[in-house]
Structures are given as C-alpha cells and as structure tokens.
Amino acid sequence: MAPWLTWADLSLRRKGLFVVAIPVIAISLWFVVLILAARQGREAQQSRAHSLQVTSELEQALRHMVDAQSAISAFLVGRNTDWLAPYREAHAALPARITRLKGLVADDSVQLDGVSRLARDWAEWESAAARLIETPAAVGPAMTGPLSALLDKMQRLRGTIDAMQRREQDLLAERNRALIAATRRFAWFALGSLVIGLLGAFAGSWVYSKGVVRRIETVRRNADRLLTSEPFEPVPGRDEVGRLATQFEQAAAMLRERTAELEAFTYSVSHDLRAPLRHVAGFGELLRQRAGDQLDSESRRYIATIAASAERMGKLIDDLLALSRVGRAEIQRVRVSLPKVLEPVIDEQRAAASGRDLQFRIGDLPDVMGDPSLIRLALTNLVANAIKYTRPRAVATIEIGARTLPGDQVEVSVTDNGVGFDMSYVDRLFGVFQRLHRVDEFEGTGIGLAIVKRVAMRHGGSVRASGDLGRGATFSVSFPSAEVRG
Amino acid sequence: MMTLIRRIVIVEDDPHDLELTIAALAQNRLANEVVALRDGVEALDYLYQRGNHALRHGGDPAIVLLDLKLPKIDGLGVLRALKGDERMKHIPIVMLTSSREERDLIESYRLGVNAYVVKPVDFASFIDAVKQIGSFWAVINQVPPGPAAPGTYD
C-alpha cells in the first residue's frame, strides 16, 4: 500500500472488512470472556462439592471414633462384649474412610499431613483400646490411667479433625472470595467488550456511510446536474466509487461536447441555411414585382413555384428546429391540468380552420406530471392533425379522452372520423419526414407526429396509433400521472 | 408644421439581406433616410461619430436594425456597448435576425434590446415585418429630444 493511500482510496471490499472487523473482534472477545467465566463457575462448584465431601468424610470418621470410645467406656463398666459392636464397626470402616480422605486431599499437603496424623493416632488409639479390652477386669483407680490415656488420644484425634474441617472451610471461603472477584472482573470485561463492539459497529457504519454512501449520493446528484447542465461536485477517492465517478464525468464531458456540437449545428442551420432561402424568396418576389407584367403565365407559374418551394423549405427547417428543441429543452415537471392546456389549443385550431364544422367531444381528463409547453405542443400537433385529415368530411367529429395505464401513466387519445390510414403503415407514422399522403392532398412536413413522439419520450411515455382507411384514426400519447399510487 | 425625421440605421453584413431590407423599406414609402453599415465596428463608429464617421452629420437615428451575426463585433457586442452607455442607451435597437434560438432571444433582452424580430423566409411577410418595424419605431414611437440630424426637416 502506498503511503498516500487514504481511506477513500481503499477498495470497497477492504473498507467492508475494516468496518466489520471491529465489532466482530469485540464480540468474539465477549464470547471468550463468557466461556472463561462459565468454566471458572464450574470449577468453583466442583471445589465446593469437594470441600463438602471432605467435611462429610471427616464428620463420619469422627462419629465412628466417638462411638468406638463410648463403646470402650461402656464395655469397661459392664464387660458385655455385645457393647463393643460400635468399636468393631469403627475398626472395620475407618481404614477405607482414611484411604478415601487421602485421595480427596491429595492436592493439599497440609490436609494430607492431617490425614496421616489421623491414621497414626487412630492406630495408636486402637492398639491402646485393644490392650484395655484384653486386660482382665479391673475396676477403680487401676483403670483410670489407661482410660484417661485413651481419652487423651481421642481428644487428639478430635483436635486433628477439627483442624482439618476448619482448614477445609477456610479454603472454601477463600475460593468463594476468589470466585466473586473473578465474576466481577468478567462482568466488567464483558461489558467493556460489548460497549467496544457497539461503538465499533456504529463508528464503522458511520465511516462507511460517509466514505461510500455519501459519495454514491454525490454521483447521483451529478447525474441530475448533467440534465440541468450544472457543474459537477468533485468525488474524492480512487476506490470503485471514485472510478465510477471519474468514468461518469468522462462520459458526461463527451456527451456535453456532442451536445454543444449539435447545438452549434442547429444554430447554424437556423441562421445560415435560412438566409439564402430568404434571398431566393425575396428576389423571386422582387423579380415578380418588376417583370411579372411582361412574363407569360408559365413563367409566372415558375416564379410562384420558386416562392412556394422556398417557403416550404423554410417550414421544414422551422419544424426540424422545433423537433430538435423538444430534444434539447430543459424539461419541467409540474402538475398539468389537461383541460386547461387543451382549451386554448382547440380555440386556436378552430380559428385556423374557420368555415369548417368541427365537433369536439372531450371526456374526463386527469392531471398529469410534465412540462406544460411541451404537452401543449404535442396536443396541438394531434388536434391539428385530426382537423387536417377530417377535411373531406362535412362534419368532423374529434373525440379527446384519457385512461390510466398500468405504471401510473395517463394515455390521452385523439380520435377522428377522417380519412384514416392503412394499419400496415403504422410503424412509419411517427418517423421524421414520414408521410402517407401526397403533399397536394394534405399539406405538412411530416414532422408533427415525430414531435409528439419525442415529447412523449422526454416524459418517459409512449405513443400509439390505430386507424382504418376511410373511417378515421386514433392517436394516443401517454404522460406520467399526477396521481401516483403507492 | 415642421417634422423632424431621424435616420434609420441598418447594420447588416449580408448584401442580399441588406438589399431586401432596403427594398422592403422602400416599398413602405418611409421618408426616413436609411444608413447601411456592414459590421459591428462600423456601427459603433457611426453612432459615436468617430473613425470614418467622425465628420458625419450629427444626430441619433430613430432606430437601429441590428443583425446578430456580424464581422468584428457581433450584434450582441454592439447591443452591449450601446445599452451600457448612458449617452446611447435611449436609442431604440431592434434585432432583425435569422436566429430563432432561445438563448439569443434571452441574451438580447437581458442586454436591453427594444424588440426582437425573426426575419420571415416569405418575402411578403418580410415586407410586412419591416413595414411594421419602420412605421412603429420611425414614425409612431416618440423618443426624448436629443441631437437630430440637421437638414432633414420636412
């Protein structure tokens, strides 16, 4: 990695890894802490159970010993061998208990010493007890010495057991304290890693949003600026987003260059092509004025044809420029009331076709979203067409209606009872300079429907035509509906 | 009654267009003297009475018919110079051009043009347009009193 590589330059995948890494590490840490805490808890439980076992074993051993001592004392008074049963029981049970205790405290040398002392003292006590049992009956002071020695031994055994139990309890208490401390430590640790994980996740998503999403938003805004010809906002970084923005800018620059070329071309068409045409018409007219009287009718017809041709070419240029303007115009998107747009259009067209019997039937027209002047241009062309191609009819009926199409589009249809057309030519209708009639039948440049189509396309809509030769035609254009359903 | 008749100035580089405009003015029988200028620099020299036109008879024209595309300084340049000058800004200027381009129209009005006329291809319409321009600006329209060309009293 080059040293000047900044965050914005990292590829999206690396950025994603970085962003995900922080919370993943923190959460893994949290998980490890949880496992360790669980293990320590289990160990604490085990050691507690162990301590209880040791204490209980010691308790049992002590009971045997005390019972044995009582048995000896009773026997010495009563000389009944039956009474020695607890003594014999203790004799039988204690070696096993001592062995078990040795096993239980094997890891603690102090307790192990205690067990050894216990075993030794018990053996001493037993041999002393055995001697007393075998000694012939003697009562009174003669017995006092050996018996008190036996009791002393028992006292020592009891002391050893007490010490061992105390130690076991101390150990247990110490382990409990350690467990509480460890639990507290683990809790802090878990809380810490959880907080780090959450903060990491928040910080990561913030950084990602700043570094990636915002720049993508900038690219999107730049795309809008392309349509309105505003300057672009710079997009920093050399990752995928940066490269996308750069490529987009290059494509946009090329597009702008082409558009500028096209504009220069149409400008030159508008200005330079019209001038010689005006001269042809103008000097033709001057010629007619100057020499018209002296020319024969054929020559005058030639001059009239020159003038008419020049005018027609002027009209073609004007229509082509109008078509080009529809393609270049900055398009508004506002709510447009179709009846309001249509009313002046119909008045205008009626005035232009004075003397004709025109019957307009206008249905319900919903509002659409779009550019009022372009929509007006499209409707003007459709209405003018309907009026033109109904000329052979005594009464022209022109119906204008609308229906909502799927995809929130409103289709406006203009239906006439005019000359119609053969459906096999339907594909040619919306092309530039396409005509289905001879110029001397119906005048026109063949651009009107191309303009309608381009207006529809600028709005994301479409055009449609259907007709029946001799019976009339329907032309439809669609615009986005103003009532967008969710 | 004595009427002061100011000149009509046409700034046009295309000789055919110039001839047609003069013919159209002639057909309308306007009494005004017509001055033809062929480029932007000459137009400014004439109006400011300098260079080749330093010795011309004084007085501001009734109207300047200005083409957009002109050699040296184009129509918008001439318009900018005249409308930006307190001394000249009252002179009516009508753009008489082939351009229907919206940006030309908008820029001309931004600079303070008095009217913008697209030359019609059809000669009858052209004559009609020139007639209306001439009769309105050179006859009907009133301008504040200023130096007028001497010797053009009726």
XYZ file of C-alpha atoms in Angstrom:
640
model
C 0.000 0.000 0.000
C 1.343 3.378 -0.949
C 1.753 5.758 1.982
C -0.533 8.397 0.444
C -3.381 5.913 0.161
C -6.267 7.342 2.175
C -9.435 5.719 3.480
C -11.371 6.819 0.390
C -8.797 5.066 -1.817
C -9.269 1.637 -0.200
C -11.347 -0.749 -2.292
C -14.913 -1.282 -1.146
C -14.155 -4.857 -0.063
C -11.294 -3.719 2.169
C -13.447 -0.948 3.596
C -16.139 -3.518 4.331
C -13.593 -5.799 6.070
C -12.358 -2.928 8.230
C -15.821 -1.888 9.171
C -16.912 -5.413 10.071
C -13.630 -6.287 11.842
C -14.084 -4.027 14.882
C -17.433 -5.377 16.088
C -16.505 -8.932 15.126
C -13.324 -8.796 17.263
C -15.165 -7.193 20.159
C -17.975 -9.719 20.061
C -15.520 -12.643 19.810
C -13.718 -11.256 22.864
C -17.023 -11.026 24.676
C -17.760 -14.638 23.789
C -14.348 -15.834 25.032
C -14.901 -13.990 28.322
C -18.269 -15.653 28.652
C -16.757 -19.131 28.163
C -13.963 -18.433 30.677
C -16.467 -17.192 33.229
C -18.590 -20.293 32.778
C -15.561 -22.500 33.216
C -14.494 -20.725 36.398
C -18.002 -21.031 37.766
C -17.977 -24.760 37.119
C -14.575 -25.136 38.811
C -15.855 -23.222 41.824
C -18.829 -25.537 42.050
C -16.574 -28.588 41.861
C -14.245 -27.347 44.554
C -17.236 -26.557 46.784
C -18.575 -30.083 46.286
C -15.111 -31.420 47.040
C -14.868 -29.439 50.288
C -18.286 -30.657 51.361
C -17.239 -34.245 50.677
C -14.069 -33.877 52.727
C -16.014 -32.285 55.606
C -18.609 -35.029 55.471
C -15.983 -37.795 55.440
C -14.306 -36.219 58.461
C -17.685 -35.966 60.189
C -18.363 -39.675 59.593
C -14.884 -40.652 60.787
C -15.346 -38.606 63.951
C -18.728 -40.260 64.624
C -17.169 -43.722 64.311
C -14.362 -42.703 66.629
C -16.662 -41.176 69.247
C -18.941 -44.242 69.049
C -15.913 -46.511 69.462
C -14.744 -44.510 72.517
C -18.252 -44.731 74.053
C -18.328 -48.468 73.340
C -14.963 -48.979 75.090
C -16.101 -46.913 78.094
C -19.356 -48.860 78.371
C -17.560 -52.201 77.942
C -15.118 -51.390 80.722
C -18.043 -50.725 83.042
C -20.322 -53.571 82.014
C -18.000 -56.174 80.414
C -20.591 -57.019 77.905
C -18.882 -57.863 74.588
C -22.054 -57.004 72.668
C -21.490 -53.431 73.619
C -18.252 -53.451 71.651
C -20.192 -53.539 68.345
C -19.665 -49.806 67.517
C -15.935 -50.255 68.273
C -15.705 -53.165 65.832
C -17.704 -51.232 63.266
C -15.304 -48.317 63.517
C -12.370 -50.666 63.240
C -13.826 -52.097 60.036
C -14.958 -48.802 58.455
C -12.210 -46.326 59.276
C -9.325 -47.646 57.092
C -11.494 -47.258 53.979
C -12.539 -43.767 55.058
C -8.977 -42.759 55.713
C -7.944 -44.048 52.291
C -10.813 -42.070 50.680
C -9.795 -38.930 52.589
C -6.204 -39.368 51.419
C -7.469 -39.476 47.871
C -9.666 -36.416 48.371
C -6.961 -34.188 49.881
C -4.106 -35.497 47.748
C -3.532 -31.960 46.302
C -3.201 -30.304 49.722
C -0.043 -31.311 51.666
C -1.308 -29.797 54.960
C -4.521 -31.833 54.848
C -2.524 -34.880 53.728
C -0.357 -34.477 56.834
C -3.562 -34.252 58.868
C -4.861 -37.484 57.376
C -1.547 -39.261 58.100
C -1.661 -37.956 61.691
C -5.247 -39.165 61.930
C -4.292 -42.631 60.671
C -1.351 -42.845 63.064
C -3.290 -41.560 66.077
C -6.172 -43.897 65.264
C -3.834 -46.845 65.069
C -2.379 -45.826 68.457
C -5.836 -45.403 69.923
C -6.914 -48.777 68.584
C -3.933 -50.639 69.973
C -4.444 -48.876 73.334
C -8.124 -49.802 73.224
C -7.304 -53.409 72.323
C -4.933 -53.643 75.302
C -7.668 -52.322 77.593
C -10.187 -54.843 76.299
C -7.796 -57.713 76.835
C -6.804 -56.559 80.320
C -8.721 -58.669 82.915
C -11.437 -56.864 84.673
C -10.173 -54.232 86.914
C -12.221 -51.522 88.443
C -11.414 -48.342 90.149
C -8.221 -46.436 90.185
C -6.362 -49.174 88.350
C -8.377 -48.351 85.249
C -8.098 -44.599 85.480
C -4.630 -44.308 83.978
C -5.073 -46.302 80.796
C -8.600 -44.942 80.243
C -7.589 -41.308 80.578
C -4.654 -42.013 78.202
C -7.170 -43.425 75.721
C -9.384 -40.364 76.183
C -6.392 -38.091 75.570
C -5.703 -39.913 72.311
C -9.337 -39.472 71.349
C -9.036 -35.794 72.225
C -6.079 -35.510 69.910
C -7.992 -37.249 67.108
C -10.901 -34.837 67.623
C -8.451 -31.886 67.529
C -6.929 -33.085 64.262
C -10.380 -33.497 62.675
C -11.492 -30.060 63.909
C -8.334 -28.504 62.458
C -8.860 -30.279 59.150
C -12.515 -29.162 58.966
C -11.548 -25.564 59.794
C -8.947 -25.621 57.102
C -11.391 -27.015 54.579
C -13.874 -24.269 55.483
C -11.175 -21.600 55.196
C -10.234 -22.960 51.777
C -13.870 -22.878 50.708
C -14.311 -19.304 51.899
C -11.155 -18.271 50.083
C -12.348 -19.934 46.889
C -15.704 -18.156 47.204
C -13.976 -14.798 47.587
C -11.838 -15.517 44.527
C -14.916 -16.579 42.573
C -16.785 -13.357 43.439
C -13.792 -11.259 42.422
C -13.404 -13.180 39.166
C -17.116 -12.873 38.387
C -16.942 -9.139 38.946
C -13.864 -8.905 36.699
C -15.550 -10.928 33.977
C -18.656 -8.777 34.157
C -16.621 -5.601 33.588
C -14.692 -7.266 30.827
C -17.872 -8.446 29.082
C -19.490 -5.044 29.443
C -16.351 -3.369 28.070
C -16.121 -5.567 25.006
C -19.854 -5.194 24.386
C -19.536 -1.397 24.510
C -16.482 -1.503 22.243
C -18.361 -3.781 19.851
C -21.386 -1.495 19.706
C -19.291 1.653 19.364
C -17.233 -0.095 16.702
C -20.371 -1.053 14.800
C -21.728 2.499 14.983
C -18.403 4.075 14.069
C -17.967 1.584 11.245
C -21.356 2.230 9.719
C -20.832 5.989 10.075
C -17.460 5.816 8.380
C -18.864 3.560 5.674
C -21.793 5.855 5.092
C -19.510 8.886 4.944
C -16.944 7.201 2.781
C -19.140 5.282 0.376
C -22.838 6.032 0.534
C -22.386 9.804 0.560
C -20.077 9.701 -2.414
C -22.532 7.490 -4.309
C -25.167 10.105 -3.468
C -22.852 12.739 -4.942
C -22.526 10.724 -8.143
C -26.314 10.504 -8.281
C -26.647 14.264 -7.790
C -24.054 14.748 -10.537
C -26.276 12.673 -12.828
C -29.080 15.146 -12.109
C -26.681 18.019 -12.783
C -25.940 16.529 -16.184
C -29.577 17.081 -17.136
C -29.587 20.668 -15.857
C -26.051 21.426 -17.178
C -24.749 22.489 -13.743
C -21.080 21.919 -12.854
C -20.242 18.615 -11.140
C -19.392 18.213 -7.458
C -15.987 16.528 -7.065
C -15.935 12.934 -5.753
C -12.680 12.160 -3.865
C -11.006 8.760 -3.619
C -9.705 6.153 -6.013
C -11.848 3.179 -4.989
C -14.704 1.780 -7.100
C -16.901 4.785 -6.299
C -14.148 7.212 -7.280
C -13.508 5.358 -10.518
C -17.244 5.232 -11.259
C -17.452 8.995 -10.705
C -14.434 9.614 -12.944
C -15.801 7.461 -15.735
C -19.185 9.080 -15.363
C -17.567 12.510 -15.616
C -15.675 11.467 -18.741
C -18.847 10.141 -20.346
C -20.694 13.305 -19.324
C -17.946 15.521 -20.746
C -18.171 13.635 -24.031
C -21.928 13.958 -24.006
C -21.691 17.680 -23.334
C -19.217 18.091 -26.164
C -21.530 16.256 -28.542
C -24.484 18.291 -27.352
C -22.533 21.506 -27.865
C -21.618 20.359 -31.397
C -25.236 19.549 -32.091
C -26.312 22.917 -30.766
C -23.756 24.687 -32.926
C -25.058 22.694 -35.873
C -28.692 23.517 -35.284
C -27.757 27.130 -34.642
C -26.003 27.273 -37.938
C -28.946 25.571 -39.643
C -31.252 28.069 -38.043
C -29.238 31.094 -39.030
C -27.169 30.302 -42.089
C -29.473 27.999 -44.032
C -32.400 30.319 -43.712
C -30.577 33.363 -45.151
C -30.062 32.078 -48.736
C -33.595 30.733 -48.659
C -34.888 34.158 -47.749
C -32.882 35.591 -50.617
C -34.390 33.090 -53.082
C -37.881 34.008 -51.931
C -37.161 37.719 -51.663
C -35.503 38.207 -55.018
C -38.088 35.941 -56.636
C -40.747 38.265 -55.344
C -38.800 41.354 -56.451
C -38.489 39.762 -59.897
C -42.228 39.126 -59.997
C -42.967 42.706 -58.997
C -40.565 44.141 -61.551
C -41.172 41.884 -64.578
C -44.359 39.978 -63.737
C -46.453 42.019 -66.150
C -44.171 41.243 -69.051
C -43.975 37.475 -68.402
C -46.280 34.825 -69.796
C -48.385 32.735 -67.431
C -45.977 29.751 -67.485
C -43.052 31.960 -66.422
C -45.175 33.461 -63.658
C -46.015 29.901 -62.516
C -42.277 29.119 -62.348
C -41.687 32.140 -60.157
C -44.626 31.163 -57.937
C -43.205 27.627 -57.629
C -39.809 29.036 -56.619
C -41.504 31.102 -53.919
C -43.652 28.184 -52.709
C -40.641 25.839 -52.593
C -38.593 28.338 -50.650
C -41.440 28.753 -48.208
C -41.843 25.018 -47.856
C -38.148 24.597 -47.165
C -38.373 27.377 -44.589
C -41.207 25.468 -42.937
C -39.175 22.244 -42.993
C -36.248 23.988 -41.315
C -38.555 25.511 -38.710
C -40.160 22.133 -37.975
C -36.797 20.379 -37.757
C -35.605 23.025 -35.329
C -38.796 22.607 -33.314
C -38.135 18.859 -33.178
C -34.543 19.469 -32.133
C -35.681 21.939 -29.467
C -38.018 19.306 -27.984
C -34.990 17.054 -27.645
C -32.802 19.738 -26.065
C -35.277 21.720 -23.973
C -34.857 21.682 -20.230
C -37.925 19.822 -19.100
C -40.104 20.954 -16.215
C -42.030 18.508 -14.048
C -45.129 20.144 -12.690
C -48.770 19.158 -12.293
C -50.540 19.908 -15.576
C -54.300 20.152 -15.971
C -55.078 18.701 -19.419
C -58.404 20.553 -19.922
C -56.645 23.857 -19.179
C -53.928 23.100 -21.731
C -56.392 21.783 -24.282
C -58.844 24.701 -24.216
C -56.604 27.329 -25.873
C -55.237 24.673 -28.247
C -58.741 23.901 -29.523
C -59.658 27.601 -29.753
C -56.502 28.298 -31.743
C -57.029 25.370 -34.116
C -60.701 26.212 -34.581
C -59.732 29.747 -35.552
C -57.197 28.401 -38.058
C -59.854 26.167 -39.621
C -62.640 28.724 -39.844
C -65.558 27.682 -42.020
C -65.297 24.023 -41.019
C -67.904 22.224 -38.943
C -65.850 20.794 -36.077
C -67.493 18.805 -33.280
C -65.233 18.272 -30.277
C -66.197 15.738 -27.608
C -63.958 15.900 -24.579
C -64.070 13.235 -21.861
C -62.693 13.276 -18.327
C -59.027 14.196 -18.388
C -56.966 13.599 -15.242
C -53.966 15.726 -14.282
C -50.519 14.644 -15.482
C -46.953 15.499 -14.473
C -44.754 17.152 -17.044
C -43.728 20.211 -18.989
C -46.801 22.349 -19.813
C -45.367 23.869 -23.001
C -44.198 20.502 -24.406
C -47.509 18.831 -23.535
C -49.282 21.699 -25.229
C -47.060 21.262 -28.289
C -47.910 17.540 -28.508
C -51.659 18.131 -28.105
C -51.551 20.960 -30.672
C -49.994 18.601 -33.207
C -52.554 15.862 -32.523
C -55.534 18.231 -32.740
C -54.163 19.930 -35.875
C -53.676 16.514 -37.471
C -57.237 15.456 -36.645
C -58.601 18.683 -38.133
C -56.434 18.305 -41.230
C -57.358 14.705 -42.025
C -61.109 15.239 -41.474
C -61.207 17.951 -44.149
C -63.183 15.775 -46.633
C -65.935 15.275 -44.001
C -68.926 17.623 -43.855
C -68.902 17.319 -40.064
C -65.646 16.468 -38.371
C -66.021 14.738 -35.003
C -62.951 14.749 -32.812
C -63.064 12.893 -29.514
C -60.453 13.511 -26.837
C -60.363 11.099 -23.925
C -57.970 9.640 -21.406
C -57.430 6.451 -19.499
C -54.962 5.382 -16.867
C -52.451 2.737 -17.918
C -50.582 0.406 -15.570
C -47.357 2.019 -14.362
C -49.045 5.319 -13.436
C -49.271 6.629 -16.981
C -52.182 8.577 -18.401
C -52.872 7.955 -22.087
C -54.569 10.805 -23.927
C -56.283 9.756 -27.163
C -57.487 11.909 -30.047
C -59.960 10.054 -32.282
C -61.260 11.491 -35.543
C -63.661 10.403 -38.296
C -61.204 11.446 -41.001
C -59.566 9.623 -43.872
C -57.721 7.214 -41.569
C -54.762 5.147 -42.680
C -53.794 1.637 -43.610
C -52.561 -0.164 -40.466
C -49.699 -1.724 -42.447
C -48.008 1.695 -42.447
C -48.457 2.270 -38.720
C -44.710 1.872 -37.995
C -43.811 4.745 -40.305
C -46.223 7.272 -38.833
C -44.032 8.615 -36.040
C -40.817 8.865 -38.083
C -39.299 12.152 -39.216
C -40.466 13.261 -42.719
C -42.758 10.243 -42.984
C -45.959 10.948 -44.841
C -48.760 8.685 -46.006
C -50.419 11.292 -48.234
C -49.256 13.372 -51.143
C -48.420 16.986 -50.355
C -51.169 18.207 -52.688
C -53.745 16.119 -50.780
C -52.770 17.145 -47.267
C -50.103 19.754 -46.644
C -47.427 19.316 -43.990
C -43.800 18.457 -43.449
C -44.208 15.056 -41.797
C -42.659 16.144 -38.534
C -45.742 16.712 -36.351
C -46.073 13.125 -35.108
C -42.287 12.844 -34.667
C -42.519 15.845 -32.344
C -45.410 14.178 -30.454
C -43.312 11.040 -30.057
C -40.290 12.976 -28.827
C -42.405 14.897 -26.297
C -43.767 11.564 -25.018
C -40.260 10.116 -24.766
C -38.954 13.152 -22.887
C -41.676 12.389 -20.336
C -40.946 8.667 -20.206
C -44.179 7.983 -22.064
C -45.065 6.461 -25.411
C -47.228 6.983 -28.491
C -49.697 4.716 -30.247
C -51.800 4.928 -33.400
C -54.597 2.890 -34.848
C -56.645 3.591 -37.913
C -58.972 2.281 -40.545
C -58.633 3.547 -44.103
C -61.579 5.837 -44.847
C -63.059 5.560 -41.331
C -60.782 7.605 -39.089
C -57.842 7.226 -36.787
C -56.877 7.348 -33.116
C -53.568 8.791 -31.952
C -52.559 8.385 -28.304
C -49.770 9.854 -26.243
C -49.008 8.983 -22.627
C -47.609 11.089 -19.779
C -46.849 10.278 -16.138
C -49.950 10.518 -13.962
C -50.108 13.222 -11.311
C -51.870 10.736 -9.005
C -49.123 8.274 -8.238
C -50.480 5.312 -6.387
C -48.313 3.750 -3.703
C -45.597 72.114 -39.361
C -42.016 71.042 -39.424
C -41.377 67.387 -38.536
C -38.011 66.141 -37.520
C -37.197 62.927 -39.384
C -34.467 60.828 -37.925
C -32.483 58.259 -39.863
C -32.962 54.513 -39.931
C -29.702 52.654 -39.411
C -29.350 49.067 -40.701
C -26.380 47.033 -39.553
C -26.169 44.020 -41.868
C -23.166 42.249 -43.427
C -25.062 40.159 -45.995
C -25.513 42.277 -49.164
C -28.626 40.328 -50.250
C -30.306 40.759 -46.892
C -29.348 44.430 -46.958
C -30.834 44.870 -50.411
C -34.037 43.100 -49.431
C -34.395 45.170 -46.271
C -33.852 48.408 -48.170
C -36.334 47.230 -50.826
C -38.875 46.434 -48.112
C -38.370 49.861 -46.528
C -38.702 51.473 -49.958
C -41.976 49.642 -50.624
C -43.319 51.044 -47.388
C -42.531 54.562 -48.588
C -40.921 55.740 -45.391
C -39.451 59.199 -45.650
C -36.562 58.457 -43.348
C -33.022 58.409 -44.674
C -31.591 54.871 -44.486
C -27.959 54.339 -43.478
C -26.424 50.906 -44.101
C -23.463 49.756 -42.029
C -21.643 46.488 -42.681
C -20.105 45.396 -39.388
C -20.156 45.967 -35.635
C -17.117 48.253 -35.534
C -18.524 50.474 -38.287
C -21.881 50.600 -36.466
C -20.228 51.807 -33.269
C -18.005 54.283 -35.188
C -21.089 55.697 -36.861
C -23.139 56.043 -33.706
C -20.238 57.550 -31.742
C -19.243 59.774 -34.722
C -15.654 58.620 -34.813
C -13.222 56.987 -37.280
C -14.598 57.107 -40.836
C -17.814 58.609 -39.495
C -16.212 61.396 -37.439
C -17.435 64.009 -39.857
C -20.972 62.718 -40.458
C -23.959 64.951 -39.869
C -24.947 64.790 -36.218
C -27.967 63.259 -34.583
C -29.033 59.896 -33.247
C -31.055 57.587 -35.511
C -34.747 56.835 -34.961
C -33.972 53.135 -34.905
C -31.086 50.736 -35.333
C -31.917 47.457 -37.079
C -29.199 45.111 -35.896
C -28.260 41.649 -37.186
C -26.848 39.133 -34.707
C -24.079 37.665 -36.839
C -21.688 40.445 -37.803
C -17.976 40.594 -38.563
C -15.510 42.058 -35.996
C -18.034 42.827 -33.231
C -21.237 40.797 -33.356
C -24.742 42.103 -32.800
C -24.779 41.228 -29.096
C -21.449 43.095 -28.683
C -22.849 46.225 -30.324
C -26.013 45.927 -28.217
C -23.960 45.544 -25.025
C -21.829 48.582 -25.868
C -24.800 50.838 -26.669
C -27.118 49.762 -23.842
C -24.270 50.003 -21.352
C -23.654 53.653 -22.211
C -25.829 56.320 -20.565
C -25.421 58.527 -23.622
C -26.562 55.837 -26.107
C -28.993 53.636 -24.211
C -32.073 55.604 -25.288
C -31.544 54.744 -28.991
C -34.114 52.074 -29.907
C -32.482 48.890 -31.125
C -34.403 46.135 -32.910
C -32.753 42.798 -33.541
C -33.584 41.713 -37.092
C -32.133 38.243 -37.338
C -32.480 34.731 -38.723
C -31.978 33.141 -35.330
C -34.927 31.657 -33.536
C -32.623 30.354 -30.815
C -33.971 30.975 -27.359
C -30.562 31.837 -25.898
C -30.100 34.660 -28.458
C -33.537 35.960 -27.595
C -32.941 35.771 -23.855
C -29.464 37.300 -24.071
C -30.707 40.171 -26.276
C -33.464 41.064 -23.806
C -31.053 40.703 -20.894
C -28.840 43.305 -22.575
C -31.824 45.625 -23.037
C -32.924 45.226 -26.658
C -36.153 47.110 -27.552
C -37.557 44.428 -29.870
C -36.527 41.104 -31.389
C -37.797 40.143 -34.852
C -37.046 36.900 -36.705
C -36.775 37.558 -40.428
C -39.522 35.569 -42.162
C -38.490 33.470 -45.169
C -41.564 34.514 -47.090
C -40.940 37.906 -48.720
C -44.499 39.205 -48.257
C -44.228 38.523 -44.539
C -40.773 40.102 -44.547
C -42.082 43.273 -46.153
C -44.895 43.301 -43.646
C -42.494 42.888 -40.720
C -40.170 45.645 -41.956
C -43.164 47.904 -42.588
C -44.428 47.442 -39.055
C -40.993 47.957 -37.537
C -40.418 51.045 -39.650
C -43.787 52.645 -39.034
C -43.717 51.949 -35.322
C -40.153 52.923 -34.419
C -39.524 55.585 -37.052
C -42.958 57.249 -37.112
C -45.201 56.357 -34.159
C -42.667 55.973 -31.382
C -41.574 59.101 -29.525
C -38.068 59.479 -28.149
C -36.775 62.088 -25.729
C -35.481 65.189 -27.535
C -31.828 64.932 -28.465
C -29.429 65.929 -31.183
C -31.048 65.124 -34.508
C -29.558 65.156 -37.964
C -29.743 68.667 -39.412
C -31.074 69.192 -42.891
C -33.741 66.525 -42.642
C -36.613 68.875 -41.994
C -39.727 68.279 -43.973
